[in-house]
Amino acid sequence: MSFQTISIATDARGVATLTLDRADKHNALSAVMIAELTEAAARLGDDPAVRVVVLTGAGASFCAGGDLGWMRDQMAADAETRFREARALAMMLKALNEMPKPLIGRVQGQAFGGGIGMACVCDVAIGVEGAKFGLTETRLGLIPATIGPYVLARMGEAMARRVFMSARIFDADEAVTLGVLARAVPAADLDAAVEAEVAPYLACAPGAVAEAKALTRRLGAPITEALIDATIADLVARWESDEARAGIAAFFDKTRPPWRTG
């Protein structure tokens, strides 16, 4: 498989490592990366040789959220284009969430915005101590809409309300408390902790694993097409708000948005 923004390596056991490979951009989600991740989820899901997928990032960050160029494009776009781009992001998250292979998150660095969404679509995520996390959208006048169903599925409403609206930065230990991570370990122990999650699947029947994963989705809170479309509409409406225009302009101009008092 040849990609521009991600890489995939599969070992002899059938463990595929899917790496976000834009280290210089902190693995921010661009339109190209979103499309490539969607394709990779389909290919890996359909590949009978793949038993487990490990999702990680190159460099210091797991995923810093939306790419700045992508954000600039959204501000200049019309509503139809914004809807299309938001839907591409939503469908990428859906593809990873529903991939019929175990998806293990190896969160080797910080995760913000969409990066938390990426961690939350993993079946289990192990993170490194010292990593920082945040749902930072409201600082820009936006909302964590398309990632919202997956964040709420992972955290639950009570936990999500601690961090969903405030854009507060939290550490790896709190990410464990909130349910984003299953464990936070020293960097030197990260690979061993991930392997401890991977290895049990290699003794399981692949078809049974796939059906058990699908069963958990049916038994849990359903993330339906209607719900996904509603979150997309919410995000598009936010992009068109005066707050979003002011917040994103302030971000790029390195000035204070009008609502900031502290």
Coordinates of N, CA and C in Angstrom, one line a residue, residues 106 108 127-129 185-191:
R106 N -1.9 3.2 20.0 CA -0.6 3.4 20.7 C -0.4 4.9 20.7
Q108 N 1.5 7.7 21.5 CA 2.8 8.0 21.9 C 3.1 9.5 22.2
G127 N -1.5 4.9 26.4 CA -0.9 6.2 26.2 C 0.4 6.3 27.0
V128 N 1.2 7.2 26.6 CA 2.5 7.5 27.3 C 2.3 8.5 28.4
E129 N 2.9 8.3 29.5 CA 2.9 9.3 30.6 C 3.5 10.6 30.1
V185 N 1.5 4.7 30.6 CA 2.8 4.0 31.0 C 4.0 4.8 30.6
P186 N 5.1 4.6 31.2 CA 6.3 5.3 30.8 C 6.6 5.0 29.4
A187 N 7.3 5.9 28.7 CA 7.6 5.8 27.3 C 8.3 4.5 27.0
A188 N 9.2 4.1 27.9 CA 10.0 2.9 27.7 C 9.2 1.6 27.7
D189 N 8.0 1.7 28.3 CA 7.1 0.5 28.5 C 6.0 0.5 27.5
L190 N 5.9 1.5 26.6 CA 4.7 1.6 25.8 C 4.6 0.4 24.8
D191 N 5.6 0.0 24.2 CA 5.5 -1.1 23.2 C 5.1 -2.4 23.9

